[in-house]
Short mmCIF file of C-alpha atoms in Angstrom, two decimals:
data_model
loop_
_atom_site.label_atom_id
_atom_site.label_comp_id
_atom_site.label_asym_id
_atom_site.label_seq_id
_atom_site.Cartn_x
_atom_site.Cartn_y
_atom_site.Cartn_z
CA MET X 14 0.00 0.00 0.00
CA THR X 15 1.35 3.43 -0.95
CA GLN X 16 0.12 6.65 0.55
CA THR X 17 0.73 10.10 -0.88
CA ASN X 18 0.43 13.16 1.28
CA SER X 19 -0.83 16.08 -0.76
CA SER X 20 -1.34 18.39 2.18
CA PRO X 21 -0.22 21.96 1.33
CA ASP X 22 1.62 22.31 4.66
CA CYS X 23 3.77 19.25 3.96
CA GLY X 24 6.27 21.46 2.13
CA GLY X 25 7.51 18.66 -0.06
CA THR X 26 7.89 18.59 -3.79
CA GLY X 27 7.94 14.83 -4.09
CA GLU X 28 11.69 14.86 -4.72
CA GLU X 29 14.41 13.81 -2.32
CA PRO X 30 15.84 16.83 -0.55
CA THR X 31 19.38 17.71 -1.45
CA THR X 32 21.71 18.80 1.25
CA THR X 33 25.14 20.23 0.92
CA PRO X 34 27.49 18.84 3.51
CA PRO X 35 29.34 21.43 5.54
CA PRO X 36 32.81 22.17 4.20
CA THR X 37 35.59 20.24 5.85
CA THR X 38 38.69 22.06 6.86
CA THR X 39 41.88 20.95 8.46
CA PRO X 40 42.57 23.06 11.50
CA PRO X 41 45.95 24.73 11.55
CA PRO X 42 48.60 23.19 13.79
CA SER X 43 47.98 24.15 17.39
CA GLY X 44 51.58 25.03 18.09
CA ALA X 45 51.44 22.87 21.20
CA CYS X 46 55.20 23.13 21.67
CA THR X 47 58.52 24.04 20.15
CA ALA X 48 62.01 22.81 20.95
CA THR X 49 65.55 23.95 20.35
CA VAL X 50 68.98 22.35 20.53
CA THR X 51 71.85 24.44 21.85
CA VAL X 52 75.52 23.47 21.56
CA VAL X 53 76.99 23.81 25.06
CA GLY X 54 80.40 22.28 24.40
CA ASP X 55 82.44 21.25 21.36
CA TRP X 56 85.74 19.37 21.35
CA GLY X 57 86.14 18.74 17.62
CA SER X 58 85.24 15.06 17.29
CA GLY X 59 82.19 15.38 19.53
CA TRP X 60 79.98 17.83 21.34
CA GLN X 61 77.37 18.30 24.03
CA GLY X 62 73.86 19.55 23.34
CA ARG X 63 71.06 20.90 25.52
CA VAL X 64 67.43 20.59 24.44
CA ASP X 65 64.80 23.06 25.65
CA VAL X 66 61.06 22.55 25.22
CA LYS X 67 58.60 25.45 25.21
CA ALA X 68 54.84 25.00 25.62
CA GLY X 69 52.43 26.92 23.43
CA SER X 70 49.17 28.38 24.71
CA ALA X 71 48.35 25.22 26.68
CA ALA X 72 50.40 23.39 29.29
CA LEU X 73 52.17 20.17 28.30
CA THR X 74 51.91 16.96 30.26
CA GLY X 75 54.36 15.19 27.99
CA TRP X 76 56.38 15.78 24.82
CA THR X 77 58.00 13.91 21.95
CA LEU X 78 60.69 15.45 19.77
CA THR X 79 61.97 14.39 16.37
CA TRP X 80 64.71 15.65 14.10
CA THR X 81 67.03 14.51 11.35
CA TRP X 82 70.74 15.22 11.52
CA PRO X 83 72.13 16.95 8.42
CA GLY X 84 75.32 14.86 8.47
CA ALA X 85 76.92 11.94 10.27
CA GLN X 86 76.05 13.08 13.80
CA LYS X 87 75.18 10.34 16.27
CA ILE X 88 74.01 10.59 19.85
CA THR X 89 76.35 8.51 21.99
CA SER X 90 74.63 9.17 25.33
CA ALA X 91 71.73 11.19 26.68
CA TRP X 92 70.13 11.90 30.03
CA ASN X 93 66.59 12.75 31.11
CA ALA X 94 65.04 11.47 27.87
CA ASP X 95 63.80 8.23 26.38
CA TRP X 96 65.57 8.41 23.02
CA SER X 97 66.46 6.41 19.94
CA GLN X 98 68.35 7.08 16.73
CA SER X 99 67.95 5.24 13.44
CA GLY X 100 70.33 6.50 10.77
CA ALA X 101 70.06 10.29 10.90
CA ALA X 102 66.55 10.29 12.47
CA VAL X 103 66.29 10.98 16.21
CA THR X 104 63.24 10.58 18.46
CA ALA X 105 63.23 11.65 22.10
CA GLY X 106 60.48 11.75 24.70
CA ASP X 107 60.09 12.87 28.28
CA VAL X 108 60.72 10.45 31.13
CA GLY X 109 57.69 11.41 33.22
CA TRP X 110 58.98 13.89 35.75
CA ASN X 111 60.20 16.30 33.04
CA GLY X 112 57.15 16.12 30.77
CA SER X 113 55.22 18.99 32.36
CA VAL X 114 55.74 22.46 30.95
CA ALA X 115 53.44 25.34 31.92
CA ALA X 116 51.64 27.24 29.14
CA GLY X 117 53.97 29.74 27.50
CA GLN X 118 56.95 28.57 29.55
CA SER X 119 60.09 26.69 28.60
CA ARG X 120 62.32 24.25 30.42
CA GLU X 121 65.59 22.48 29.87
CA ALA X 122 64.29 19.06 28.89
CA PHE X 123 67.39 16.91 28.45
CA GLY X 124 70.99 16.79 27.37
CA PHE X 125 73.12 14.58 25.18
CA VAL X 126 76.62 13.93 23.88
CA ALA X 127 77.03 13.38 20.15
CA SER X 128 79.82 12.46 17.78
CA GLY X 129 80.49 14.33 14.56
CA ALA X 130 80.38 18.03 13.83
CA SER X 131 78.26 20.13 16.17
CA THR X 132 75.03 21.34 14.59
CA VAL X 133 71.64 22.74 15.55
CA PRO X 134 68.92 20.68 13.83
CA GLN X 135 65.33 21.75 13.11
CA VAL X 136 63.33 20.03 15.87
CA THR X 137 59.65 19.04 15.66
CA CYS X 138 57.79 18.94 18.98
CA GLN X 139 54.55 17.14 19.75
CA GLY X 140 52.93 17.67 23.11
#
């Protein structure tokens, strides 16, 4: 059985309504954190680096950093970070007690000793 509603207040035309989905946009990066490497000592065949993490507009409860060395640099030891290096790619994360950074503030996150020429890589921070 088929029923047709011809009531004038139904508002239908007998055709399926077409709807336009809302546009989808990718939000810009939140800028949760930034990080920098500073050379604090250099002895030719190796060097020591300090890594600072800065929170964006929101506090951090943890952070993960990544970078790629431009040459043959290799971390030989590090402290206050859970880190790994595969080829030129480095990943480092907080070790719990040093993961908190207040909004807009920075902290010395960890240090390391590396072989090769000292350099300051471009660091990506995720918080």
